[in-house]
PDB file of C-alpha atoms in Angstrom:
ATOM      1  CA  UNK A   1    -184.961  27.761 -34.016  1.00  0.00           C
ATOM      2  CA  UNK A   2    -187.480  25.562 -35.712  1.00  0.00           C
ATOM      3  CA  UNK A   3    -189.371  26.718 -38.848  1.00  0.00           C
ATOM      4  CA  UNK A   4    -192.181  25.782 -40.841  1.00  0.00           C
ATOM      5  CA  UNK A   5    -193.002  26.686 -44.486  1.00  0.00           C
ATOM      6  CA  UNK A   6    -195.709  25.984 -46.573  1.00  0.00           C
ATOM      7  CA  UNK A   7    -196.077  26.116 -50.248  1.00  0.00           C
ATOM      8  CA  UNK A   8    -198.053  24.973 -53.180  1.00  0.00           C
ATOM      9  CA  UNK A   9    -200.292  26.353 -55.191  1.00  0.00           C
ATOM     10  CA  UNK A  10    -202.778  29.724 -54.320  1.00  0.00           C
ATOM     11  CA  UNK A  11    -205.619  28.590 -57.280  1.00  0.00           C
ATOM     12  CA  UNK A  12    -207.381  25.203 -57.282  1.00  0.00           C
ATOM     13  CA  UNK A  13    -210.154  24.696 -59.408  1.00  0.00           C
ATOM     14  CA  UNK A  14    -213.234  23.175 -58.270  1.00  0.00           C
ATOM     15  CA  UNK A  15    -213.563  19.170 -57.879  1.00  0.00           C
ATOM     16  CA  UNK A  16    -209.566  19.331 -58.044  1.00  0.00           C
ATOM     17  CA  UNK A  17    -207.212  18.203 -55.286  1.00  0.00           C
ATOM     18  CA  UNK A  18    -205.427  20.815 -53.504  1.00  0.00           C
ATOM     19  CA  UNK A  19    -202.121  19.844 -52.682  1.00  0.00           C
ATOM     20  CA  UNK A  20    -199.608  21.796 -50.261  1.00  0.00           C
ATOM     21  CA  UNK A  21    -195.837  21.046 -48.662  1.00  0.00           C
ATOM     22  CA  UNK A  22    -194.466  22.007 -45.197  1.00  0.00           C
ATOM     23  CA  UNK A  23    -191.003  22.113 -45.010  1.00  0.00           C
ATOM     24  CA  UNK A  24    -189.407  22.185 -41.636  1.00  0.00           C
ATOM     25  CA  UNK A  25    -186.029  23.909 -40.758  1.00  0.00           C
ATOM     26  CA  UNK A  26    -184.134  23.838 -37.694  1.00  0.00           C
ATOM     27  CA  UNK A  27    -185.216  20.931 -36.532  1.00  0.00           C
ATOM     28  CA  UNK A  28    -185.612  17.190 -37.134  1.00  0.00           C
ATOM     29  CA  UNK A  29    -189.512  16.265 -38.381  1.00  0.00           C
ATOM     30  CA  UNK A  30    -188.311  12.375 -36.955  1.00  0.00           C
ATOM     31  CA  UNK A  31    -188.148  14.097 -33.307  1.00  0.00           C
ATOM     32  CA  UNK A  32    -191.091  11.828 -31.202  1.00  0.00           C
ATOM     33  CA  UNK A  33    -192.105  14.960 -29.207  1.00  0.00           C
ATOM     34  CA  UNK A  34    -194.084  16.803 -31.968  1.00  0.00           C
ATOM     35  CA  UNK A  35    -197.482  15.971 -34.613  1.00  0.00           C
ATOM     36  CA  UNK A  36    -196.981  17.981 -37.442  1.00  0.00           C
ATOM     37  CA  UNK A  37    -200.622  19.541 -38.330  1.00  0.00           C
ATOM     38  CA  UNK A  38    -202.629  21.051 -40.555  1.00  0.00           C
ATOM     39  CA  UNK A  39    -204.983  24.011 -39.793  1.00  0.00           C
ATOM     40  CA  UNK A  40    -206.935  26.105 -42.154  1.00  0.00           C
ATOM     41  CA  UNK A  41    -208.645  29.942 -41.606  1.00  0.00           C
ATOM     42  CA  UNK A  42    -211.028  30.749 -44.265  1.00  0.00           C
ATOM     43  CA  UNK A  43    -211.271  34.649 -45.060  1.00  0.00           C
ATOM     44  CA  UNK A  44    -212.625  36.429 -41.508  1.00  0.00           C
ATOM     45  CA  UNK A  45    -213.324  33.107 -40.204  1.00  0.00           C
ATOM     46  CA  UNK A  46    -211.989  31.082 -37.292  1.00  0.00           C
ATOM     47  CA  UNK A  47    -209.345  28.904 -37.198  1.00  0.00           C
ATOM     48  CA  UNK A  48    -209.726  24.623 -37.527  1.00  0.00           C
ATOM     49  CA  UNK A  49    -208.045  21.746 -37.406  1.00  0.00           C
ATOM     50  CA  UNK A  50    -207.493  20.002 -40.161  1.00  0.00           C
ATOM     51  CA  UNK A  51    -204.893  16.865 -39.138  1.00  0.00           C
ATOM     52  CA  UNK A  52    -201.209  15.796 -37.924  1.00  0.00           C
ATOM     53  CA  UNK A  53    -198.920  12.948 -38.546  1.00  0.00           C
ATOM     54  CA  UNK A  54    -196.555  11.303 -36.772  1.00  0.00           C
ATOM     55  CA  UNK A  55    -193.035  11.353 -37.830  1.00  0.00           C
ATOM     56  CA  UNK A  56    -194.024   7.338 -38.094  1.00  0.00           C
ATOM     57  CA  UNK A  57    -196.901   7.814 -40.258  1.00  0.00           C
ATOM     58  CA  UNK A  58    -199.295   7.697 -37.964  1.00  0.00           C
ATOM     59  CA  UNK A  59    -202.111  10.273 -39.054  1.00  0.00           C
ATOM     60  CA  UNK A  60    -204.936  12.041 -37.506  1.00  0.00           C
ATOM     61  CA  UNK A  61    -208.146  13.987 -39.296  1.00  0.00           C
ATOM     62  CA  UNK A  62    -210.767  16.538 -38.554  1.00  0.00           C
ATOM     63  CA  UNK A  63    -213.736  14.022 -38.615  1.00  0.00           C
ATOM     64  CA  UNK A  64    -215.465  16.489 -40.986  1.00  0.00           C
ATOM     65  CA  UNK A  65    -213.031  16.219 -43.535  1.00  0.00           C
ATOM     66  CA  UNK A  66    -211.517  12.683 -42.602  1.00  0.00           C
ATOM     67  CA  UNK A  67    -213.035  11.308 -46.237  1.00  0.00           C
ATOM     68  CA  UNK A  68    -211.121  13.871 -48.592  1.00  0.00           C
ATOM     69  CA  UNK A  69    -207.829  14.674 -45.833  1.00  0.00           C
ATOM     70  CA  UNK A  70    -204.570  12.712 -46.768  1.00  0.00           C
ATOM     71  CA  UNK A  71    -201.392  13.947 -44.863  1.00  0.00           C
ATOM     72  CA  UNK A  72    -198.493  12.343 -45.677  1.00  0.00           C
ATOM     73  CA  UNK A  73    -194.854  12.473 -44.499  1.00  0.00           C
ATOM     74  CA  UNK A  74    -191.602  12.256 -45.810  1.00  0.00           C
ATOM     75  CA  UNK A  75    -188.435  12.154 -43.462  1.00  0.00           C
ATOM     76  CA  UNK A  76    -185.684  12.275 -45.620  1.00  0.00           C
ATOM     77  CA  UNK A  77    -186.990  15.695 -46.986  1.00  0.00           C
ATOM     78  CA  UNK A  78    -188.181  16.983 -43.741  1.00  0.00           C
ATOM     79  CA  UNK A  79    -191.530  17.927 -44.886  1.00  0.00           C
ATOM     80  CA  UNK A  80    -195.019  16.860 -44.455  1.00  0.00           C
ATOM     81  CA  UNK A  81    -198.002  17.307 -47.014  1.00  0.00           C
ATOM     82  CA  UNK A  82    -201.490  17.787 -47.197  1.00  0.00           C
ATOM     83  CA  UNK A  83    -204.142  16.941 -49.637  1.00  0.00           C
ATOM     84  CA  UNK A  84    -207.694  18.021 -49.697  1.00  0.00           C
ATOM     85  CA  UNK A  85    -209.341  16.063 -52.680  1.00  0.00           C
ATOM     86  CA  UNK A  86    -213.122  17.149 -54.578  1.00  0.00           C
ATOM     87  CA  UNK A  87    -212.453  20.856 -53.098  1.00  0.00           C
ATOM     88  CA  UNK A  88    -215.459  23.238 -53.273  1.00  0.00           C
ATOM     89  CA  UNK A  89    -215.348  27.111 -52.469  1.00  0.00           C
ATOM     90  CA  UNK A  90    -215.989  26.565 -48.669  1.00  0.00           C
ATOM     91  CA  UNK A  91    -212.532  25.489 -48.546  1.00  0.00           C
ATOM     92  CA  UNK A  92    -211.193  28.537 -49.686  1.00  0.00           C
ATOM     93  CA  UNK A  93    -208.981  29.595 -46.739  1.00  0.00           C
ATOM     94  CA  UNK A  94    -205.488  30.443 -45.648  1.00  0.00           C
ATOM     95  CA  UNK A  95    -203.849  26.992 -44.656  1.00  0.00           C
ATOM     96  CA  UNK A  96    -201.094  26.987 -41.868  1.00  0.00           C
ATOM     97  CA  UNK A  97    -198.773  23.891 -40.793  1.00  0.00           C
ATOM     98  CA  UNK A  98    -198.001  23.872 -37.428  1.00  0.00           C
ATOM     99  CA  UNK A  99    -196.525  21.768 -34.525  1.00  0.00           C
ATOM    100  CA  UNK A 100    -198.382  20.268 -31.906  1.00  0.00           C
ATOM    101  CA  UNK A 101    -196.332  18.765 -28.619  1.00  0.00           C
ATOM    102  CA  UNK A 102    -196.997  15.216 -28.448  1.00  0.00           C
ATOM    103  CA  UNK A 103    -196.856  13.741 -24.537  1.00  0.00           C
ATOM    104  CA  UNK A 104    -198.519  15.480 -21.847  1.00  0.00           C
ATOM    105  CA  UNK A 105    -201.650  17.257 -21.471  1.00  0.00           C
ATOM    106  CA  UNK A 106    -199.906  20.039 -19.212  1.00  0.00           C
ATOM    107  CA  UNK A 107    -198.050  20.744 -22.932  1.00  0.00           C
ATOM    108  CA  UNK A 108    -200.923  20.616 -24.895  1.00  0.00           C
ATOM    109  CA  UNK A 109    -200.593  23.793 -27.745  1.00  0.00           C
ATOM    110  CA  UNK A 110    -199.361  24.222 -31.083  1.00  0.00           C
ATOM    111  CA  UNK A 111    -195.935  25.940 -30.576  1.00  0.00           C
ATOM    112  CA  UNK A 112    -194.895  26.984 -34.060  1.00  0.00           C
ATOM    113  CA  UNK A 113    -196.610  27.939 -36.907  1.00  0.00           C
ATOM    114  CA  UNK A 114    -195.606  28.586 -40.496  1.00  0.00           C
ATOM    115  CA  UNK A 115    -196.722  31.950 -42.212  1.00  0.00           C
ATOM    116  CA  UNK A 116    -199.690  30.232 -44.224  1.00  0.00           C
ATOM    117  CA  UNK A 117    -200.548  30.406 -47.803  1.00  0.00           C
ATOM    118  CA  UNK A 118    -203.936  31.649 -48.704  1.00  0.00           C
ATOM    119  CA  UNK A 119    -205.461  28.857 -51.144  1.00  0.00           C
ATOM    120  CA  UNK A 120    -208.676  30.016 -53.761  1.00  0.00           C
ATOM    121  CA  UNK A 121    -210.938  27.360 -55.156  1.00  0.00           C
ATOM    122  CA  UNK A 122    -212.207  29.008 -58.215  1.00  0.00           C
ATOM    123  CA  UNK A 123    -212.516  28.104 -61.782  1.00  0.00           C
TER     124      UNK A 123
ATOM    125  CA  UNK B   1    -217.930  17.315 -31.632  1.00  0.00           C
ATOM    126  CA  UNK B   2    -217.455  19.817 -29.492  1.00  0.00           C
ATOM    127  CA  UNK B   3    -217.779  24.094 -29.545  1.00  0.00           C
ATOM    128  CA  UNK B   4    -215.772  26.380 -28.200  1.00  0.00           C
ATOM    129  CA  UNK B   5    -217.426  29.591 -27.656  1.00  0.00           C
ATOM    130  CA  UNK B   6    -216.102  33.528 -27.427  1.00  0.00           C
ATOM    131  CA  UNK B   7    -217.556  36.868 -27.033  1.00  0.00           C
ATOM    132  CA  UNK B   8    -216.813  38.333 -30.601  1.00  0.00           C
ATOM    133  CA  UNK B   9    -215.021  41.144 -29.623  1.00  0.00           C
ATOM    134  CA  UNK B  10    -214.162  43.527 -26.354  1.00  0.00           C
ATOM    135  CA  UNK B  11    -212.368  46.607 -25.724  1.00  0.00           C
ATOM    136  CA  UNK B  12    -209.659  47.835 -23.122  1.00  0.00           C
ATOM    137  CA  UNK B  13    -208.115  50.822 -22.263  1.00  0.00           C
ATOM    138  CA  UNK B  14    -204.506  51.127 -22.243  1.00  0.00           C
ATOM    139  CA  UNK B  15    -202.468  49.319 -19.224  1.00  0.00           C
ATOM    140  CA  UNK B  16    -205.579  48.286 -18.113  1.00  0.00           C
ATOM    141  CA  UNK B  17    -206.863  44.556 -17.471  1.00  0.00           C
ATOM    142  CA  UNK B  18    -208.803  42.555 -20.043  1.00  0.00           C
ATOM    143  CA  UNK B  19    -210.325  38.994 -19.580  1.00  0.00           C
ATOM    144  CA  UNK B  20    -211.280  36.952 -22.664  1.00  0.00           C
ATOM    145  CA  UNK B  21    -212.939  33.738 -21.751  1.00  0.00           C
ATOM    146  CA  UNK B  22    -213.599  30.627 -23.714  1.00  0.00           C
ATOM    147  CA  UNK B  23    -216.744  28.050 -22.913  1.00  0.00           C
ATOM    148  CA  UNK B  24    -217.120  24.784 -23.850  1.00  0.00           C
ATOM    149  CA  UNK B  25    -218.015  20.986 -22.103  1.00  0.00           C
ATOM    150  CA  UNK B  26    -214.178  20.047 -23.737  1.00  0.00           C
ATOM    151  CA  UNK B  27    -212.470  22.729 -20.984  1.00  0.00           C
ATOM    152  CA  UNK B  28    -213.817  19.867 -18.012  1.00  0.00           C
ATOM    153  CA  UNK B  29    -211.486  17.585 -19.176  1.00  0.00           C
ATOM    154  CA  UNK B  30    -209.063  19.182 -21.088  1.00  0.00           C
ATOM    155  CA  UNK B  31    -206.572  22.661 -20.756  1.00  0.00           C
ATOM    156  CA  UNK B  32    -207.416  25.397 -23.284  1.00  0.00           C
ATOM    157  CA  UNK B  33    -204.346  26.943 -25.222  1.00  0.00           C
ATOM    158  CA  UNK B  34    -204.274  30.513 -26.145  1.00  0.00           C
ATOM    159  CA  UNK B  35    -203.298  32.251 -29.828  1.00  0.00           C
ATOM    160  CA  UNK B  36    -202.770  35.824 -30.652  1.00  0.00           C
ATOM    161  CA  UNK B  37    -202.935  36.526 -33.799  1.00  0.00           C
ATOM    162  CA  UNK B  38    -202.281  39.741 -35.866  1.00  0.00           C
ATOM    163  CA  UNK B  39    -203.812  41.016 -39.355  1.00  0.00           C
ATOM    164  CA  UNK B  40    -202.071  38.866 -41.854  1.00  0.00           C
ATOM    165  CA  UNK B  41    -199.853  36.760 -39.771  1.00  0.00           C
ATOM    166  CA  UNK B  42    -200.207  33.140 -38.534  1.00  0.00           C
ATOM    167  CA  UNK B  43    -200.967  33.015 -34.637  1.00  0.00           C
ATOM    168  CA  UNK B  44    -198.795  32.853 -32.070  1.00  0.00           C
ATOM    169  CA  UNK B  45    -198.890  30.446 -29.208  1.00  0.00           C
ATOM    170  CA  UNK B  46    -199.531  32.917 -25.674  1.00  0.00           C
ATOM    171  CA  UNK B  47    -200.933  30.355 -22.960  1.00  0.00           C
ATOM    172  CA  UNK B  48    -200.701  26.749 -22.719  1.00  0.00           C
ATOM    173  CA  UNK B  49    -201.536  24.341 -20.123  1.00  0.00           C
ATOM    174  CA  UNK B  50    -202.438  24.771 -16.624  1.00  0.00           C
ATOM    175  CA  UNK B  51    -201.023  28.540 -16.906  1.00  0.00           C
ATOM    176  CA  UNK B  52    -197.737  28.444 -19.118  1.00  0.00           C
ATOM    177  CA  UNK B  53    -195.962  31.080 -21.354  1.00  0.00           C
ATOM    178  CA  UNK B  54    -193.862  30.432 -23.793  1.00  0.00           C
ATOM    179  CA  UNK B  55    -190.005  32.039 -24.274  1.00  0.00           C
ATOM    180  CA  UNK B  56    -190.318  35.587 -25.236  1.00  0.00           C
ATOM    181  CA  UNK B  57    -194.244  36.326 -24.309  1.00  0.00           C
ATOM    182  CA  UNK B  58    -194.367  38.627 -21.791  1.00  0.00           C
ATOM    183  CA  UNK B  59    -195.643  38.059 -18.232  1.00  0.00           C
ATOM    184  CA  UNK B  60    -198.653  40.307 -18.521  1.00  0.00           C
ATOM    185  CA  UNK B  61    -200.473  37.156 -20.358  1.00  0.00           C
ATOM    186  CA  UNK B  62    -201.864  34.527 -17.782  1.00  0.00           C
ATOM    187  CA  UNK B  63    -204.441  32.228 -18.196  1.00  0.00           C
ATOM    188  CA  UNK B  64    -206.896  30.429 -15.865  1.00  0.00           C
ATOM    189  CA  UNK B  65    -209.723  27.849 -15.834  1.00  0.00           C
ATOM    190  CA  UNK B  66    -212.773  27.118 -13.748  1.00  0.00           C
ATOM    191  CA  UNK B  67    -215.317  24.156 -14.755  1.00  0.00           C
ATOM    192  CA  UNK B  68    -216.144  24.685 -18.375  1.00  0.00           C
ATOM    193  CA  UNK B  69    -214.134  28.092 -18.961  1.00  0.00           C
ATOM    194  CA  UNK B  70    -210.592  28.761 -19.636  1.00  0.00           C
ATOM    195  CA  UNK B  71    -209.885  32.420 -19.382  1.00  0.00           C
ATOM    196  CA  UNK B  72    -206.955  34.512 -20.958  1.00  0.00           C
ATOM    197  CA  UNK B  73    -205.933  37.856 -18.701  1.00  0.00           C
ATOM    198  CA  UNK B  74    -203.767  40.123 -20.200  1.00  0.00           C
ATOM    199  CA  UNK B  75    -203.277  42.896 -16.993  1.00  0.00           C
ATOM    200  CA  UNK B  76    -201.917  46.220 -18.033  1.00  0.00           C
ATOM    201  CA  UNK B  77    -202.840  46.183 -21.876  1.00  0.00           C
ATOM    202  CA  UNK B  78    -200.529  47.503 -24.864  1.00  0.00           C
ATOM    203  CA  UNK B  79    -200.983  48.980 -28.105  1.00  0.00           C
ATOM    204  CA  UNK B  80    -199.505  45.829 -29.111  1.00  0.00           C
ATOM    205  CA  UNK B  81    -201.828  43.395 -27.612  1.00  0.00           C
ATOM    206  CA  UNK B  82    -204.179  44.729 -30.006  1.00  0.00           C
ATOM    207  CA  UNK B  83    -205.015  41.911 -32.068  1.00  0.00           C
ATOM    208  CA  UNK B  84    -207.266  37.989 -32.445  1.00  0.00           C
ATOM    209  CA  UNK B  85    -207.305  35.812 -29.701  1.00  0.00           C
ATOM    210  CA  UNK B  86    -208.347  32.131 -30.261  1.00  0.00           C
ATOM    211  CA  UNK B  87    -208.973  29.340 -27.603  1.00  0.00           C
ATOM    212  CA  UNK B  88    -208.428  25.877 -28.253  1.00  0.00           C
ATOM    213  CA  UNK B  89    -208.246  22.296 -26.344  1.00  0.00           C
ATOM    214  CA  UNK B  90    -209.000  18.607 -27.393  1.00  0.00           C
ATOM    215  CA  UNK B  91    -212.031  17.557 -28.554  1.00  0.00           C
ATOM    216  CA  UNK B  92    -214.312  15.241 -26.223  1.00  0.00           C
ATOM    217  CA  UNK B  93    -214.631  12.940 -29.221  1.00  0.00           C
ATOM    218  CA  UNK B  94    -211.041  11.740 -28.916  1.00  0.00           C
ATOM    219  CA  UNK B  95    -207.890  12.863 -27.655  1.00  0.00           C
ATOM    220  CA  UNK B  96    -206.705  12.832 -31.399  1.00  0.00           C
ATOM    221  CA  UNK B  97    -209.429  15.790 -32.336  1.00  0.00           C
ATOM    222  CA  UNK B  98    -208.718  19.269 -31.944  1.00  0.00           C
ATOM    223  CA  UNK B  99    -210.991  22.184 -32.204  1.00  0.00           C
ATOM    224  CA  UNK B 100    -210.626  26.119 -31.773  1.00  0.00           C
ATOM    225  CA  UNK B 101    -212.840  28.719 -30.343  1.00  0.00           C
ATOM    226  CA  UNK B 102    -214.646  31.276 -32.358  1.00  0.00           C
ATOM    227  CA  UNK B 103    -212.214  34.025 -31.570  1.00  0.00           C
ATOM    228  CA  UNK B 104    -212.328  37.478 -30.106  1.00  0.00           C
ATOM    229  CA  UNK B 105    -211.196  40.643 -31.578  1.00  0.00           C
ATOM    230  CA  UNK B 106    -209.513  42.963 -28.663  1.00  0.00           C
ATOM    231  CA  UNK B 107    -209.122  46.669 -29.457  1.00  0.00           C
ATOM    232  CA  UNK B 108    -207.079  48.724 -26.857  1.00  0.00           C
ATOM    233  CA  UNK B 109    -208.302  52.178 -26.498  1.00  0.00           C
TER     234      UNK B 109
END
């Protein structure tokens, strides 16, 4: 049974980078059938997508945040990370790593989440 | 990019039959997914695909789609269905773009 957990910090301060880990259990991060995203929530707000690598490196962003969005991977940790540089109060937000099936359309969801970790930009 | 689009909320009485649609020009090319999610939990994948369940969700979730609207039945409601639902497909801007609907809040009565 694959599992994802996040962790990192819960306070960022303004103009700071936010930086966050997903470490997968279970399962091998180097497996070709999955992207491993990023999706954020901000408080009584809707969900969006934030980004996904490839266990290759191969990486993905939200057009809207594609100029401050790295997501990196590292395989021999079997983890992921995000980072969300010059962060304002709008991205205040629970942020969630999940796994998206890679290959066919008819697959097309985000199968396993981790439990998220709510993330405050305040000074 | 594109929007997904979902009434806000709606309300069903128990083991009765609730639809919860999802609009959008992505749904013409693309299937919709379905998420439940609970107060303080991460969502959970219901629907995905033409009309697909996961292991362990029951059979009383089935989804559906007809030009630009997916749709998400759940026929004979629990007290445990109670919870977010959120849509979400590809993007039209790129097969490599995702984006989610605006959810809906069901209440079962």
């Amino acid at each position: 049974q694959v599992q994802l957990q996040e962790s990192g910090p819960g306070l960022v301060k303004p103009s700071q980078t936010l930086s966050l880990s997903c470490s997968v259990s279970g399962g091998s991060i180097s497996s070709g059938d999955y992207y491993w995203s990023w999706i954020r929530q901000p408080p009584g707000k809707g969900l969006e997508w934030i980004g996904y690598i490839y266990y290759s490196g191969s990486t993905y962003y939200n057009p809207s945040l594609k100029s401050r969005v790295t997501i990196s991977v590292d395989t021999s940790k079997n983890q992921f990370s995000l980072k969300l540089r010059s962060v304002t109060a709008v991205d205040t937000a629970v942020y969630f790593c999940a796994r998206w099936r890679a290959g066919a359309r008819e697959n097309d969801g985000f199968d396993i989440w981790g439990q998220g970790t709510m993330v405050t930009v305040s000074s | 990019s594109s929007e997904l689009t979902q009434d806000p909320a709606v309300s069903v009485a128990l083991g009765q039959t609730v639809r919860i649609t999802c609009q959008g020009d992505s749904l013409r090319t693309y299937y919709a997914s379905w998420y439940q999610q609970k107060p303080g939990q991460a969502p959970v994948l219901v629907i995905y695909g033409k009309n697909n369940r996961p292991s362990g969700i029951p059979d009383r979730f089935s989804g559906s789609s007809s030009g630009n609207t997916a749709s998400l039945t759940i026929t004979g409601a629990q007290a445990e269905d109670e919870a977010d639902y959120h849509c979400n497909s590809r993007d039209n801007d790129g097969i490599h773009n995702y984006v989610f609907g605006t959810g809906t809040k069901v209440t079962v009565l």
